[in-house]
Amino acid sequence: MSSLLQSLKPYWDISFNCSRSYRWVMSIVTALYFLSFLVMMQSMFRSESNQMLPALIFRACVEAGIFFISCHFFLRPYLKLYLLPQNRFGWNLLQFLCFAFVLGLVMIMLVMQLAQLSPFGNFDFSNINIQHPDDPQKDMIMNLTAPTLILMGAINMTLMYCIWSLAYLFWHTLVSKKQIQRQMREAQMQQLTNQLNPHFLFNALNSIRALIFEDQHKAAHTLTQLSELFRVHLQTHLKPVSTLEDEWQIARRYLEIEQVRLEQRLHLELELDDSLWQQQLPTLTLLTLVENAIKHGINPSQKHGVVEIISRQLDKKRWQLCVNNTLEGETSAQGTQTGLANLQQRLHLLSPLHKLSYRKSPGRFEVTIEMAMELVMEPGDDQDINR
């Protein structure tokens, strides 16, 4: 008994491990099966269908329930355990047809037994009325024996199982392809994101090295800020996307480090929309823009410089993130194209709807990112994922 339960455990696990989209589709398919069976039976039993409608509905419910149980608890696990992993047909296909026929045979016998329990009476399926092709007013009566009914029902169920399996295999292939594409995009985004880390660390350590000879207390404070920055960074850099709030926390610590070094030369102006904190963007996007603004806009100048960070909602579907900085001299902004090209590629991998643009004007460099609004899920909301 224990060995039987152990062998059925994979079927049980797969049956209760399904996505929300699959559950919706199966509900629709079961409802359509119920309606199609009801319409077919009414056409066969035209004379009795009005008097025996409750029994007909009961039989249709039994048929639809058995179809759902057999597809979900037996056919789907069989496909996932034996057919899909091997990616081979031929002998496996013949085994599947045998499995489907035996399953259909068992299920049609179970249907016939359950139909006898109907409190509303039962149809005699051994006598089927079929409309005469020449005279619509006449019916042809076809007498069938019990073994013939069982065999016909098993063949019909096998055909339905084959159609359902082909549809499921097609759907499973599409879902798997989308998952692989998403994983490839995430891997590419992570590879591009990792390219930013050495550049940031190099600049931060240079800032601390310069402070050691000027003010050891400021150097210690800056090193503490850098340590805290990397503590947060290590928790987020493995994610391909982050929220605007997380991005701001990382960029804020970087700005605090640079503020110690630049002092009055750096002035920060913020205009952040609180309703956009949970919107997503590629990890380290804001840090990249802020770092470029300071490196190419504030550092080369000995005068007072300004960095503006603005987030605002454009409409119900789009929002905008802007990082602007002052410029001093014609060559101050050179070198930003590499970082911006990297960021533009990550934005495109995340969504083709995301756009990055930049504009250089006398004394000012502006970078603007327009992104599609993401649906913000509240804590506790069901976020079902295709598995």
CSV table of C-alpha atoms in Angstrom, one decimal:
chain,number,residue,atom,x,y,z
A,1,MET,CA,0.0,0.0,0.0
A,2,SER,CA,2.8,2.4,0.9
A,3,SER,CA,4.6,1.7,-2.4
A,4,LEU,CA,1.4,2.4,-4.3
A,5,LEU,CA,1.0,5.8,-2.5
A,6,GLN,CA,4.7,6.6,-3.2
A,7,SER,CA,4.2,5.9,-6.9
A,8,LEU,CA,1.2,8.2,-7.0
A,9,LYS,CA,2.9,11.0,-5.1
A,10,PRO,CA,4.4,12.6,-8.3
A,11,TYR,CA,0.9,12.7,-9.9
A,12,TRP,CA,-0.4,14.3,-6.7
A,13,ASP,CA,2.3,16.9,-6.6
A,14,ILE,CA,2.0,17.9,-10.2
A,15,SER,CA,-1.8,18.1,-9.9
A,16,PHE,CA,-1.7,20.6,-7.1
A,17,ASN,CA,1.2,22.6,-8.7
A,18,CYS,CA,-0.4,24.6,-11.4
A,19,SER,CA,-0.6,28.3,-12.4
A,20,ARG,CA,-3.6,30.5,-12.3
A,21,SER,CA,-3.8,30.8,-16.0
A,22,TYR,CA,-4.0,27.0,-16.3
A,23,ARG,CA,-6.8,26.8,-13.8
A,24,TRP,CA,-8.8,29.4,-15.7
A,25,VAL,CA,-8.3,27.6,-19.0
A,26,MET,CA,-9.3,24.3,-17.5
A,27,SER,CA,-12.4,25.8,-16.0
A,28,ILE,CA,-13.4,27.2,-19.5
A,29,VAL,CA,-12.6,23.9,-21.2
A,30,THR,CA,-14.7,21.9,-18.7
A,31,ALA,CA,-17.6,24.3,-19.1
A,32,LEU,CA,-17.4,24.0,-22.9
A,33,TYR,CA,-17.3,20.2,-22.6
A,34,PHE,CA,-20.4,20.4,-20.4
A,35,LEU,CA,-22.3,22.5,-22.9
A,36,SER,CA,-21.2,20.5,-25.9
A,37,PHE,CA,-22.3,17.2,-24.3
A,38,LEU,CA,-25.7,18.8,-23.3
A,39,VAL,CA,-26.3,20.0,-26.9
A,40,MET,CA,-25.3,16.6,-28.4
A,41,MET,CA,-27.5,14.7,-26.0
A,42,GLN,CA,-30.5,16.9,-26.7
A,43,SER,CA,-30.1,16.4,-30.4
A,44,MET,CA,-30.1,12.6,-29.9
A,45,PHE,CA,-33.0,12.4,-27.5
A,46,ARG,CA,-35.3,15.1,-29.0
A,47,SER,CA,-38.5,13.4,-27.9
A,48,GLU,CA,-37.5,12.8,-24.3
A,49,SER,CA,-35.1,15.7,-23.7
A,50,ASN,CA,-37.8,18.1,-22.4
A,51,GLN,CA,-39.2,15.5,-19.9
A,52,MET,CA,-35.7,14.3,-18.9
A,53,LEU,CA,-33.8,17.6,-18.8
A,54,PRO,CA,-32.8,17.3,-15.1
A,55,ALA,CA,-31.3,13.8,-15.8
A,56,LEU,CA,-29.6,15.1,-18.9
A,57,ILE,CA,-28.0,17.9,-16.9
A,58,PHE,CA,-26.9,15.5,-14.2
A,59,ARG,CA,-25.3,13.2,-16.9
A,60,ALA,CA,-23.6,16.2,-18.5
A,61,CYS,CA,-22.2,17.2,-15.0
A,62,VAL,CA,-20.9,13.7,-14.5
A,63,GLU,CA,-19.3,13.6,-17.9
A,64,ALA,CA,-17.6,17.1,-17.5
A,65,GLY,CA,-16.4,16.2,-14.0
A,66,ILE,CA,-14.9,12.9,-15.1
A,67,PHE,CA,-13.2,14.7,-18.1
A,68,PHE,CA,-11.7,17.3,-15.8
A,69,ILE,CA,-10.5,14.7,-13.3
A,70,SER,CA,-8.9,12.5,-15.9
A,71,CYS,CA,-7.2,15.3,-17.7
A,72,HIS,CA,-5.9,17.2,-14.7
A,73,PHE,CA,-5.1,14.3,-12.3
A,74,PHE,CA,-4.0,11.6,-14.7
A,75,LEU,CA,-3.3,12.9,-18.3
A,76,ARG,CA,-1.4,16.1,-17.4
A,77,PRO,CA,1.0,14.4,-14.9
A,78,TYR,CA,1.6,11.6,-17.4
A,79,LEU,CA,2.6,14.1,-20.0
A,80,LYS,CA,4.9,16.0,-17.7
A,81,LEU,CA,6.5,12.9,-16.2
A,82,TYR,CA,7.0,10.7,-19.2
A,83,LEU,CA,6.4,12.5,-22.5
A,84,LEU,CA,7.7,16.1,-22.1
A,85,PRO,CA,11.0,15.3,-20.3
A,86,GLN,CA,12.2,12.8,-22.9
A,87,ASN,CA,11.3,15.0,-26.0
A,88,ARG,CA,11.0,11.8,-28.1
A,89,PHE,CA,8.0,10.4,-29.9
A,90,GLY,CA,7.5,7.1,-31.7
A,91,TRP,CA,7.4,4.4,-28.9
A,92,ASN,CA,6.5,7.0,-26.3
A,93,LEU,CA,3.6,8.2,-28.5
A,94,LEU,CA,2.3,4.6,-28.8
A,95,GLN,CA,2.5,4.3,-25.0
A,96,PHE,CA,0.6,7.5,-24.6
A,97,LEU,CA,-2.2,6.3,-27.0
A,98,CYS,CA,-2.4,3.0,-25.0
A,99,PHE,CA,-2.5,5.0,-21.7
A,100,ALA,CA,-5.2,7.3,-23.1
A,101,PHE,CA,-7.3,4.4,-24.3
A,102,VAL,CA,-7.1,2.5,-21.0
A,103,LEU,CA,-7.9,5.8,-19.1
A,104,GLY,CA,-10.8,6.5,-21.4
A,105,LEU,CA,-12.1,2.9,-20.9
A,106,VAL,CA,-12.0,3.1,-17.1
A,107,MET,CA,-13.5,6.6,-17.1
A,108,ILE,CA,-16.4,5.7,-19.4
A,109,MET,CA,-17.3,2.7,-17.2
A,110,LEU,CA,-17.1,5.0,-14.2
A,111,VAL,CA,-19.4,7.5,-15.9
A,112,MET,CA,-22.0,4.8,-16.7
A,113,GLN,CA,-21.9,3.6,-13.1
A,114,LEU,CA,-22.3,7.1,-11.7
A,115,ALA,CA,-25.1,7.9,-14.1
A,116,GLN,CA,-27.2,5.1,-12.6
A,117,LEU,CA,-27.2,7.1,-9.3
A,118,SER,CA,-29.1,10.0,-10.9
A,119,PRO,CA,-32.2,10.9,-8.8
A,120,PHE,CA,-33.8,12.2,-11.9
A,121,GLY,CA,-33.9,9.0,-13.9
A,122,ASN,CA,-31.6,8.0,-16.7
A,123,PHE,CA,-31.5,7.8,-20.5
A,124,ASP,CA,-31.3,4.4,-22.3
A,125,PHE,CA,-28.2,4.9,-24.4
A,126,SER,CA,-28.8,1.6,-26.1
A,127,ASN,CA,-31.5,3.3,-28.2
A,128,ILE,CA,-30.3,6.4,-29.9
A,129,ASN,CA,-32.6,8.5,-32.1
A,130,ILE,CA,-30.9,10.0,-35.1
A,131,GLN,CA,-32.6,12.4,-37.6
A,132,HIS,CA,-33.4,10.8,-40.9
A,133,PRO,CA,-31.4,12.4,-43.7
A,134,ASP,CA,-34.3,12.4,-46.2
A,135,ASP,CA,-37.2,13.2,-43.9
A,136,PRO,CA,-36.5,15.5,-40.9
A,137,GLN,CA,-39.8,14.5,-39.3
A,138,LYS,CA,-38.6,10.9,-39.0
A,139,ASP,CA,-36.0,9.4,-36.6
A,140,MET,CA,-33.8,6.4,-37.1
A,141,ILE,CA,-33.4,4.3,-34.0
A,142,MET,CA,-30.0,2.7,-33.5
A,143,ASN,CA,-29.8,-0.2,-31.0
A,144,LEU,CA,-26.4,-0.7,-29.3
A,145,THR,CA,-25.3,-3.3,-26.8
A,146,ALA,CA,-23.5,-2.4,-23.6
A,147,PRO,CA,-20.0,-3.5,-24.8
A,148,THR,CA,-20.5,-1.5,-27.9
A,149,LEU,CA,-21.5,1.6,-25.9
A,150,ILE,CA,-18.4,1.1,-23.7
A,151,LEU,CA,-16.1,0.7,-26.7
A,152,MET,CA,-17.6,3.7,-28.5
A,153,GLY,CA,-17.3,5.8,-25.3
A,154,ALA,CA,-13.7,4.8,-24.7
A,155,ILE,CA,-12.8,5.7,-28.3
A,156,ASN,CA,-14.5,9.0,-28.0
A,157,MET,CA,-12.8,9.8,-24.7
A,158,THR,CA,-9.4,8.8,-26.2
A,159,LEU,CA,-10.0,11.2,-29.1
A,160,MET,CA,-10.9,14.0,-26.6
A,161,TYR,CA,-7.7,13.2,-24.6
A,162,CYS,CA,-5.6,13.4,-27.7
A,163,ILE,CA,-7.0,16.8,-28.7
A,164,TRP,CA,-6.6,18.1,-25.1
A,165,SER,CA,-3.0,16.7,-25.0
A,166,LEU,CA,-2.1,18.4,-28.2
A,167,ALA,CA,-3.5,21.7,-27.0
A,168,TYR,CA,-1.7,21.3,-23.7
A,169,LEU,CA,1.7,20.5,-25.3
A,170,PHE,CA,1.3,23.5,-27.6
A,171,TRP,CA,0.5,25.8,-24.6
A,172,HIS,CA,3.3,24.3,-22.5
A,173,THR,CA,5.8,24.9,-25.3
A,174,LEU,CA,4.8,28.5,-25.6
A,175,VAL,CA,5.1,29.1,-21.8
A,176,SER,CA,8.5,27.3,-21.7
A,177,LYS,CA,9.7,29.4,-24.6
A,178,LYS,CA,8.6,32.7,-22.9
A,179,GLN,CA,10.3,31.6,-19.6
A,180,ILE,CA,13.6,30.8,-21.4
A,181,GLN,CA,13.5,34.2,-23.2
A,182,ARG,CA,12.8,35.9,-19.9
A,183,GLN,CA,15.7,34.1,-18.3
A,184,MET,CA,18.0,35.0,-21.1
A,185,ARG,CA,17.0,38.7,-20.9
A,186,GLU,CA,17.6,38.6,-17.1
A,187,ALA,CA,21.0,37.0,-17.6
A,188,GLN,CA,22.0,39.7,-20.2
A,189,MET,CA,20.7,42.4,-17.9
A,190,GLN,CA,22.7,41.0,-15.0
A,191,GLN,CA,25.8,40.8,-17.1
A,192,LEU,CA,25.5,44.4,-18.1
A,193,THR,CA,24.7,45.4,-14.5
A,194,ASN,CA,27.8,43.7,-13.2
A,195,GLN,CA,29.9,45.7,-15.6
A,196,LEU,CA,29.0,48.9,-13.6
A,197,ASN,CA,30.3,47.6,-10.2
A,198,PRO,CA,34.1,47.9,-10.7
A,199,HIS,CA,33.7,51.4,-12.1
A,200,PHE,CA,31.7,52.5,-9.1
A,201,LEU,CA,34.0,50.9,-6.6
A,202,PHE,CA,37.1,52.5,-8.3
A,203,ASN,CA,35.6,56.0,-8.0
A,204,ALA,CA,34.5,55.4,-4.4
A,205,LEU,CA,37.9,54.1,-3.2
A,206,ASN,CA,39.6,57.0,-4.9
A,207,SER,CA,37.4,59.4,-3.0
A,208,ILE,CA,38.2,57.8,0.3
A,209,ARG,CA,42.0,57.7,-0.5
A,210,ALA,CA,41.9,61.5,-1.2
A,211,LEU,CA,40.1,62.1,2.1
A,212,ILE,CA,42.6,60.2,4.2
A,213,PHE,CA,45.3,62.9,3.8
A,214,GLU,CA,42.8,65.7,4.4
A,215,ASP,CA,40.5,64.6,7.2
A,216,GLN,CA,40.7,61.2,8.8
A,217,HIS,CA,37.4,61.6,10.5
A,218,LYS,CA,35.6,62.3,7.2
A,219,ALA,CA,37.5,59.4,5.6
A,220,ALA,CA,36.2,57.1,8.4
A,221,HIS,CA,32.7,58.5,8.0
A,222,THR,CA,32.9,58.0,4.2
A,223,LEU,CA,34.2,54.5,4.6
A,224,THR,CA,31.2,53.7,6.9
A,225,GLN,CA,28.9,55.1,4.3
A,226,LEU,CA,30.6,53.0,1.6
A,227,SER,CA,30.3,49.9,3.7
A,228,GLU,CA,26.6,50.6,4.3
A,229,LEU,CA,26.1,51.2,0.6
A,230,PHE,CA,27.6,47.9,-0.3
A,231,ARG,CA,25.6,46.1,2.3
A,232,VAL,CA,22.4,47.4,0.6
A,233,HIS,CA,24.0,46.8,-2.8
A,234,LEU,CA,24.8,43.1,-2.1
A,235,GLN,CA,21.1,42.5,-1.3
A,236,THR,CA,19.9,44.0,-4.6
A,237,HIS,CA,22.5,43.5,-7.3
A,238,LEU,CA,21.3,39.9,-8.1
A,239,LYS,CA,17.9,41.2,-9.1
A,240,PRO,CA,17.6,42.4,-12.7
A,241,VAL,CA,15.1,45.0,-11.7
A,242,SER,CA,14.5,47.2,-8.6
A,243,THR,CA,11.9,49.6,-7.4
A,244,LEU,CA,12.5,53.3,-7.6
A,245,GLU,CA,12.6,53.5,-3.8
A,246,ASP,CA,15.5,50.9,-3.7
A,247,GLU,CA,17.3,52.7,-6.4
A,248,TRP,CA,17.1,56.0,-4.5
A,249,GLN,CA,18.4,54.4,-1.3
A,250,ILE,CA,21.5,53.3,-3.2
A,251,ALA,CA,22.0,56.6,-5.1
A,252,ARG,CA,21.4,58.6,-1.8
A,253,ARG,CA,24.4,56.8,-0.1
A,254,TYR,CA,26.6,57.4,-3.1
A,255,LEU,CA,25.6,61.1,-3.1
A,256,GLU,CA,26.4,61.4,0.6
A,257,ILE,CA,29.9,60.0,-0.1
A,258,GLU,CA,30.4,62.5,-2.9
A,259,GLN,CA,29.0,65.3,-0.9
A,260,VAL,CA,31.8,64.8,1.7
A,261,ARG,CA,34.4,65.1,-1.0
A,262,LEU,CA,32.9,67.9,-3.1
A,263,GLU,CA,31.3,69.9,-0.3
A,264,GLN,CA,29.8,73.1,-1.6
A,265,ARG,CA,30.6,72.3,-5.2
A,266,LEU,CA,27.7,69.8,-5.2
A,267,HIS,CA,24.1,71.0,-4.8
A,268,LEU,CA,21.3,68.4,-5.0
A,269,GLU,CA,17.7,69.3,-6.1
A,270,LEU,CA,15.0,66.6,-5.7
A,271,GLU,CA,11.5,66.4,-7.1
A,272,LEU,CA,10.4,62.8,-6.5
A,273,ASP,CA,6.7,61.7,-6.8
A,274,ASP,CA,5.8,59.5,-3.8
A,275,SER,CA,3.3,57.6,-5.8
A,276,LEU,CA,6.1,56.2,-8.0
A,277,TRP,CA,8.2,54.6,-5.4
A,278,GLN,CA,7.2,51.0,-6.3
A,279,GLN,CA,7.7,51.5,-10.1
A,280,GLN,CA,10.4,49.2,-11.5
A,281,LEU,CA,13.5,49.9,-13.5
A,282,PRO,CA,16.8,48.1,-14.2
A,283,THR,CA,19.0,47.7,-11.2
A,284,LEU,CA,21.5,50.5,-10.6
A,285,THR,CA,19.8,52.8,-13.2
A,286,LEU,CA,19.6,55.8,-11.0
A,287,LEU,CA,23.2,55.2,-9.6
A,288,THR,CA,24.5,55.1,-13.2
A,289,LEU,CA,22.9,58.4,-14.1
A,290,VAL,CA,23.9,60.1,-10.8
A,291,GLU,CA,27.5,58.8,-11.1
A,292,ASN,CA,27.8,60.1,-14.7
A,293,ALA,CA,26.3,63.5,-13.7
A,294,ILE,CA,28.9,64.0,-11.0
A,295,LYS,CA,31.9,62.5,-12.9
A,296,HIS,CA,31.3,64.5,-16.1
A,297,GLY,CA,29.4,67.5,-14.9
A,298,ILE,CA,30.5,68.4,-11.3
A,299,ASN,CA,34.0,67.0,-11.0
A,300,PRO,CA,35.7,68.9,-13.9
A,301,SER,CA,34.4,72.2,-12.6
A,302,GLN,CA,35.6,74.2,-9.6
A,303,LYS,CA,32.4,76.2,-9.5
A,304,HIS,CA,29.1,75.5,-7.9
A,305,GLY,CA,27.3,72.6,-9.7
A,306,VAL,CA,23.7,71.3,-9.5
A,307,VAL,CA,22.3,67.8,-10.0
A,308,GLU,CA,18.6,67.5,-10.4
A,309,ILE,CA,16.7,64.2,-9.9
A,310,ILE,CA,13.0,64.3,-11.0
A,311,SER,CA,10.4,61.5,-11.1
A,312,ARG,CA,6.9,62.3,-12.3
A,313,GLN,CA,3.9,60.6,-13.8
A,314,LEU,CA,3.1,61.6,-17.4
A,315,ASP,CA,-0.3,59.8,-17.7
A,316,LYS,CA,-2.0,56.7,-16.5
A,317,LYS,CA,0.3,54.5,-18.6
A,318,ARG,CA,3.7,56.2,-18.5
A,319,TRP,CA,6.1,57.8,-16.0
A,320,GLN,CA,9.4,59.6,-16.3
A,321,LEU,CA,12.7,59.8,-14.5
A,322,CYS,CA,15.1,62.7,-15.2
A,323,VAL,CA,18.6,63.3,-14.0
A,324,ASN,CA,20.1,66.7,-15.1
A,325,ASN,CA,23.4,68.3,-14.3
A,326,THR,CA,25.2,71.5,-15.0
A,327,LEU,CA,28.2,71.5,-17.3
A,328,GLU,CA,31.4,73.5,-17.4
A,329,GLY,CA,33.3,73.5,-20.7
A,330,GLU,CA,32.7,71.7,-24.0
A,331,THR,CA,34.3,68.3,-23.1
A,332,SER,CA,32.8,67.9,-19.7
A,333,ALA,CA,30.1,65.4,-20.8
A,334,GLN,CA,32.4,63.3,-23.0
A,335,GLY,CA,32.5,59.6,-22.0
A,336,THR,CA,28.9,59.3,-20.9
A,337,GLN,CA,27.8,57.6,-24.0
A,338,THR,CA,29.2,54.2,-22.9
A,339,GLY,CA,27.2,54.2,-19.6
A,340,LEU,CA,24.1,55.5,-21.3
A,341,ALA,CA,24.4,52.9,-24.1
A,342,ASN,CA,24.7,50.2,-21.5
A,343,LEU,CA,21.6,51.5,-19.7
A,344,GLN,CA,19.7,51.9,-22.9
A,345,GLN,CA,20.3,48.2,-23.7
A,346,ARG,CA,19.1,47.1,-20.3
A,347,LEU,CA,16.0,49.2,-20.6
A,348,HIS,CA,15.2,47.6,-24.0
A,349,LEU,CA,15.8,44.1,-22.6
A,350,LEU,CA,13.3,44.9,-19.8
A,351,SER,CA,10.7,46.3,-22.2
A,352,PRO,CA,10.7,47.7,-25.7
A,353,LEU,CA,8.3,50.4,-24.4
A,354,HIS,CA,11.0,52.0,-22.2
A,355,LYS,CA,12.9,54.9,-23.8
A,356,LEU,CA,16.0,56.7,-22.9
A,357,SER,CA,17.0,60.1,-24.4
A,358,TYR,CA,19.6,62.7,-23.6
A,359,ARG,CA,20.2,66.3,-24.6
A,360,LYS,CA,23.2,68.5,-24.2
A,361,SER,CA,22.7,72.3,-24.2
A,362,PRO,CA,25.1,75.1,-23.2
A,363,GLY,CA,25.9,74.6,-19.5
A,364,ARG,CA,23.4,71.7,-19.0
A,365,PHE,CA,23.2,67.9,-19.7
A,366,GLU,CA,19.8,66.2,-19.4
A,367,VAL,CA,18.9,62.5,-19.4
A,368,THR,CA,15.3,61.4,-19.5
A,369,ILE,CA,13.9,57.9,-19.2
A,370,GLU,CA,10.3,57.2,-20.0
A,371,MET,CA,8.8,53.9,-18.7
A,372,ALA,CA,5.5,52.1,-18.8
A,373,MET,CA,3.6,52.1,-15.5
A,374,GLU,CA,3.8,48.8,-13.7
A,375,LEU,CA,0.8,47.4,-11.9
A,376,VAL,CA,1.7,47.8,-8.2
A,377,MET,CA,0.7,44.7,-6.2
A,378,GLU,CA,-0.4,45.2,-2.6
A,379,PRO,CA,1.2,43.0,0.1
A,380,GLY,CA,-0.7,39.7,0.3
A,381,ASP,CA,-2.0,39.8,-3.2
A,382,ASP,CA,-1.8,36.5,-5.1
A,383,GLN,CA,1.0,36.6,-7.6
A,384,ASP,CA,0.7,33.3,-9.3
A,385,ILE,CA,3.6,32.3,-11.6
A,386,ASN,CA,3.6,29.7,-14.4
A,387,ARG,CA,5.6,26.8,-13.3
